[in-house]
PDB file of C-alpha atoms in Angstrom:
ATOM      1  CA  MET A  27      -3.510  21.872   2.280  1.00  0.00           C
ATOM      2  CA  LYS A  28      -2.676  25.834   2.867  1.00  0.00           C
ATOM      3  CA  LEU A  29      -0.907  27.497   5.541  1.00  0.00           C
ATOM      4  CA  PRO A  30      -2.316  30.189   7.446  1.00  0.00           C
ATOM      5  CA  ALA A  31      -2.097  33.245   6.430  1.00  0.00           C
ATOM      6  CA  ALA A  32       0.911  34.331   9.240  1.00  0.00           C
ATOM      7  CA  ASP A  33       2.977  31.417   7.819  1.00  0.00           C
ATOM      8  CA  GLN A  34       2.965  31.432   4.657  1.00  0.00           C
ATOM      9  CA  ASN A  35       6.668  33.172   4.326  1.00  0.00           C
ATOM     10  CA  THR A  36       8.095  31.445   7.734  1.00  0.00           C
ATOM     11  CA  GLY A  37       9.188  28.542   6.299  1.00  0.00           C
ATOM     12  CA  GLY A  38      12.347  26.764   5.733  1.00  0.00           C
ATOM     13  CA  SER A  39      14.206  24.777   8.267  1.00  0.00           C
ATOM     14  CA  ASN A  40      14.031  27.550  10.600  1.00  0.00           C
ATOM     15  CA  GLY A  41      10.754  28.303  10.020  1.00  0.00           C
ATOM     16  CA  ARG A  42       7.420  26.955  11.468  1.00  0.00           C
ATOM     17  CA  TRP A  43       6.785  24.549   8.754  1.00  0.00           C
ATOM     18  CA  ALA A  44       8.596  21.951   7.252  1.00  0.00           C
ATOM     19  CA  VAL A  45       8.000  19.704   3.835  1.00  0.00           C
ATOM     20  CA  ASP A  46       9.408  16.396   4.273  1.00  0.00           C
ATOM     21  CA  ARG A  47      11.394  15.996   1.224  1.00  0.00           C
ATOM     22  CA  PHE A  48      11.088  12.256   0.504  1.00  0.00           C
ATOM     23  CA  GLY A  49       7.488  11.896   2.151  1.00  0.00           C
ATOM     24  CA  GLY A  50       5.037  14.139   0.590  1.00  0.00           C
ATOM     25  CA  HIS A  51       4.147  15.214   4.349  1.00  0.00           C
ATOM     26  CA  ILE A  52       4.445  19.302   5.864  1.00  0.00           C
ATOM     27  CA  ALA A  53       4.900  19.636   9.122  1.00  0.00           C
ATOM     28  CA  TYR A  54       3.603  23.008  11.039  1.00  0.00           C
ATOM     29  CA  LEU A  55       3.193  24.691  14.431  1.00  0.00           C
ATOM     30  CA  ASN A  56      -0.196  25.250  15.441  1.00  0.00           C
ATOM     31  CA  GLY A  57      -1.571  27.320  18.487  1.00  0.00           C
ATOM     32  CA  THR A  58       0.767  28.400  21.184  1.00  0.00           C
ATOM     33  CA  TYR A  59       1.641  25.339  22.682  1.00  0.00           C
ATOM     34  CA  GLY A  60       3.559  24.147  20.512  1.00  0.00           C
ATOM     35  CA  GLU A  61       1.703  21.522  19.230  1.00  0.00           C
ATOM     36  CA  VAL A  62       3.184  20.369  15.383  1.00  0.00           C
ATOM     37  CA  SER A  63       0.249  19.043  13.055  1.00  0.00           C
ATOM     38  CA  VAL A  64       0.917  16.819  10.580  1.00  0.00           C
ATOM     39  CA  VAL A  65      -0.850  16.993   7.081  1.00  0.00           C
ATOM     40  CA  ALA A  66      -0.650  15.330   3.545  1.00  0.00           C
ATOM     41  CA  ALA A  67       0.419  17.870   1.154  1.00  0.00           C
ATOM     42  CA  GLY A  68      -0.614  16.030  -1.959  1.00  0.00           C
ATOM     43  CA  VAL A  69       2.741  15.202  -3.770  1.00  0.00           C
ATOM     44  CA  PRO A  70       3.784  12.025  -4.079  1.00  0.00           C
ATOM     45  CA  THR A  71       6.361  10.399  -1.836  1.00  0.00           C
ATOM     46  CA  SER A  72       9.319   9.871  -3.402  1.00  0.00           C
ATOM     47  CA  PRO A  73      10.651   6.001  -4.083  1.00  0.00           C
ATOM     48  CA  LEU A  74      13.170   3.973  -1.875  1.00  0.00           C
ATOM     49  CA  ALA A  75      16.674   5.198  -2.683  1.00  0.00           C
ATOM     50  CA  GLN A  76      20.102   4.817  -1.472  1.00  0.00           C
ATOM     51  CA  MET A  77      21.512   8.070  -0.081  1.00  0.00           C
ATOM     52  CA  GLU A  78      25.404   6.885   1.056  1.00  0.00           C
ATOM     53  CA  ALA A  79      27.307   3.623   1.841  1.00  0.00           C
ATOM     54  CA  GLN A  80      29.726   2.352   3.788  1.00  0.00           C
ATOM     55  CA  VAL A  81      30.806  -0.646   2.652  1.00  0.00           C
ATOM     56  CA  TYR A  82      34.381  -2.404   3.159  1.00  0.00           C
ATOM     57  CA  SER A  83      36.193  -5.562   2.050  1.00  0.00           C
ATOM     58  CA  PRO A  84      36.990  -7.131   5.763  1.00  0.00           C
ATOM     59  CA  SER A  85      40.369  -9.536   5.595  1.00  0.00           C
ATOM     60  CA  VAL A  86      39.197 -11.180   8.345  1.00  0.00           C
ATOM     61  CA  ILE A  87      35.620 -11.316   9.821  1.00  0.00           C
ATOM     62  CA  GLY A  88      34.082 -13.604  13.317  1.00  0.00           C
ATOM     63  CA  ARG A  89      31.811 -12.772  15.830  1.00  0.00           C
ATOM     64  CA  SER A  90      34.262 -10.424  17.885  1.00  0.00           C
ATOM     65  CA  MET A  91      34.352  -8.736  14.577  1.00  0.00           C
ATOM     66  CA  PRO A  92      31.456  -9.073  12.394  1.00  0.00           C
ATOM     67  CA  TRP A  93      31.091  -7.262   8.874  1.00  0.00           C
ATOM     68  CA  SER A  94      29.298  -4.733  10.100  1.00  0.00           C
ATOM     69  CA  PRO A  95      28.324  -2.210   6.189  1.00  0.00           C
ATOM     70  CA  VAL A  96      26.119   1.212   6.430  1.00  0.00           C
ATOM     71  CA  TRP A  97      23.394   1.748   4.099  1.00  0.00           C
ATOM     72  CA  GLN A  98      21.637   5.366   4.589  1.00  0.00           C
ATOM     73  CA  LEU A  99      17.814   5.340   2.573  1.00  0.00           C
ATOM     74  CA  ASN A 100      16.172   8.253   2.136  1.00  0.00           C
ATOM     75  CA  LYS A 101      12.724   6.196   4.448  1.00  0.00           C
ATOM     76  CA  PRO A 102      12.385   3.419   6.934  1.00  0.00           C
ATOM     77  CA  SER A 103      12.504  -0.164   5.113  1.00  0.00           C
ATOM     78  CA  THR A 104      12.655  -3.485   6.020  1.00  0.00           C
ATOM     79  CA  TRP A 105      15.469  -6.023   4.188  1.00  0.00           C
ATOM     80  CA  THR A 106      16.692  -8.371   3.120  1.00  0.00           C
ATOM     81  CA  LEU A 107      21.178  -8.995   3.097  1.00  0.00           C
ATOM     82  CA  THR A 108      22.189 -12.200   1.091  1.00  0.00           C
ATOM     83  CA  LEU A 109      25.272 -13.554   0.897  1.00  0.00           C
ATOM     84  CA  THR A 110      26.482 -15.046  -1.510  1.00  0.00           C
ATOM     85  CA  LYS A 111      30.132 -17.446  -2.611  1.00  0.00           C
ATOM     86  CA  ALA A 112      31.613 -17.405  -6.048  1.00  0.00           C
ATOM     87  CA  SER A 113      30.283 -20.087  -7.003  1.00  0.00           C
ATOM     88  CA  GLY A 114      26.491 -19.459  -6.436  1.00  0.00           C
ATOM     89  CA  THR A 115      26.286 -20.799  -3.593  1.00  0.00           C
ATOM     90  CA  VAL A 116      23.629 -18.342  -0.569  1.00  0.00           C
ATOM     91  CA  VAL A 117      25.942 -18.274   2.220  1.00  0.00           C
ATOM     92  CA  ARG A 118      23.972 -16.660   4.440  1.00  0.00           C
ATOM     93  CA  THR A 119      20.782 -14.446   4.381  1.00  0.00           C
ATOM     94  CA  LEU A 120      20.144 -12.103   7.490  1.00  0.00           C
ATOM     95  CA  THR A 121      16.893  -9.710   7.411  1.00  0.00           C
ATOM     96  CA  GLY A 122      15.700  -6.963   9.691  1.00  0.00           C
ATOM     97  CA  ALA A 123      14.277  -3.452   9.788  1.00  0.00           C
ATOM     98  CA  SER A 124      16.361  -0.101   9.404  1.00  0.00           C
ATOM     99  CA  THR A 125      17.014   2.371  12.311  1.00  0.00           C
ATOM    100  CA  GLY A 126      15.470   5.425  11.503  1.00  0.00           C
ATOM    101  CA  ALA A 127      16.177   5.212   7.294  1.00  0.00           C
ATOM    102  CA  ALA A 128      19.911   3.098   7.969  1.00  0.00           C
ATOM    103  CA  VAL A 129      20.148  -0.722   7.424  1.00  0.00           C
ATOM    104  CA  ARG A 130      23.176  -2.135   9.733  1.00  0.00           C
ATOM    105  CA  PRO A 131      22.860  -5.903   9.693  1.00  0.00           C
ATOM    106  CA  ALA A 132      26.231  -7.400  10.898  1.00  0.00           C
ATOM    107  CA  TRP A 133      27.766 -10.903   9.765  1.00  0.00           C
ATOM    108  CA  ASP A 134      30.217 -13.230  11.750  1.00  0.00           C
ATOM    109  CA  GLY A 135      31.160 -14.861   8.532  1.00  0.00           C
ATOM    110  CA  THR A 136      29.146 -17.817   9.422  1.00  0.00           C
ATOM    111  CA  THR A 137      26.682 -20.037   7.236  1.00  0.00           C
ATOM    112  CA  ASP A 138      22.886 -19.678   8.002  1.00  0.00           C
ATOM    113  CA  THR A 139      23.952 -23.043   9.384  1.00  0.00           C
ATOM    114  CA  GLY A 140      26.428 -21.429  11.785  1.00  0.00           C
ATOM    115  CA  ALA A 141      29.068 -23.406   9.766  1.00  0.00           C
ATOM    116  CA  GLY A 142      32.456 -20.728   8.952  1.00  0.00           C
ATOM    117  CA  ALA A 143      31.651 -19.689   5.247  1.00  0.00           C
ATOM    118  CA  GLY A 144      35.589 -19.653   4.627  1.00  0.00           C
ATOM    119  CA  SER A 145      37.767 -16.770   2.525  1.00  0.00           C
ATOM    120  CA  GLY A 146      37.217 -15.614  -0.609  1.00  0.00           C
ATOM    121  CA  PRO A 147      35.647 -13.747  -3.115  1.00  0.00           C
ATOM    122  CA  PHE A 148      31.375 -13.562  -1.911  1.00  0.00           C
ATOM    123  CA  THR A 149      28.244 -11.497  -3.911  1.00  0.00           C
ATOM    124  CA  TRP A 150      25.512  -9.820  -1.099  1.00  0.00           C
ATOM    125  CA  ARG A 151      22.946  -8.358  -2.012  1.00  0.00           C
ATOM    126  CA  LEU A 152      20.637  -5.902  -0.525  1.00  0.00           C
ATOM    127  CA  THR A 153      16.901  -5.695  -1.239  1.00  0.00           C
ATOM    128  CA  ALA A 154      15.082  -3.191   1.147  1.00  0.00           C
ATOM    129  CA  HIS A 155      11.347  -2.273   1.397  1.00  0.00           C
ATOM    130  CA  PRO A 156       9.342   0.820   1.993  1.00  0.00           C
ATOM    131  CA  ARG A 157       7.995   0.186   5.863  1.00  0.00           C
ATOM    132  CA  ASP A 158       5.483   2.771   3.851  1.00  0.00           C
ATOM    133  CA  GLY A 159       4.397   0.696   1.605  1.00  0.00           C
ATOM    134  CA  LEU A 160       4.711   3.144  -1.418  1.00  0.00           C
ATOM    135  CA  GLY A 161       7.325   2.502  -4.109  1.00  0.00           C
ATOM    136  CA  PRO A 162       9.118   0.252  -5.576  1.00  0.00           C
ATOM    137  CA  ASP A 163      11.774  -2.634  -3.616  1.00  0.00           C
ATOM    138  CA  LEU A 164      15.213  -1.043  -3.899  1.00  0.00           C
ATOM    139  CA  THR A 165      18.239  -3.414  -4.826  1.00  0.00           C
ATOM    140  CA  LEU A 166      21.844  -3.006  -4.221  1.00  0.00           C
ATOM    141  CA  SER A 167      24.456  -5.429  -5.212  1.00  0.00           C
ATOM    142  CA  GLY A 168      28.173  -5.226  -4.425  1.00  0.00           C
ATOM    143  CA  THR A 169      31.131  -7.753  -3.891  1.00  0.00           C
ATOM    144  CA  MET A 170      33.576  -8.294  -1.050  1.00  0.00           C
ATOM    145  CA  THR A 171      36.928 -11.019  -0.493  1.00  0.00           C
ATOM    146  CA  LEU A 172      37.369 -11.843   3.196  1.00  0.00           C
ATOM    147  CA  GLY A 173      41.466 -13.744   3.522  1.00  0.00           C
TER     148      GLY A 173
END
């Protein structure tokens, strides 16, 4: 892919073109009316990765105060969050699709059957699948304690 000669030295965040460092595409302005073209750069896309996370252990959760962790990934995904008691029993499985690249589940402390999950230590496991279908799934895990 070759950029127009007039645009080759005006890149960066304030120029007429930009490179998606995660998705392997180049976007550039063309024409005089602000049209944007997006073309493949020929560079492989980055695998799904965590950029940052806000995961905490709440003392109490419920329908009005769910556990709401946030994982910021580098690209959109579909995801599954599994919550397991210390005994190894899976109590809840949540699924969804990220908004942009942010995974934002909410668990109200109930099991898959609707009963209360109780207090104590829980293990969470997040598995995210890249929505572009490129690269492996991302799996993250951790613990939290209720009560």
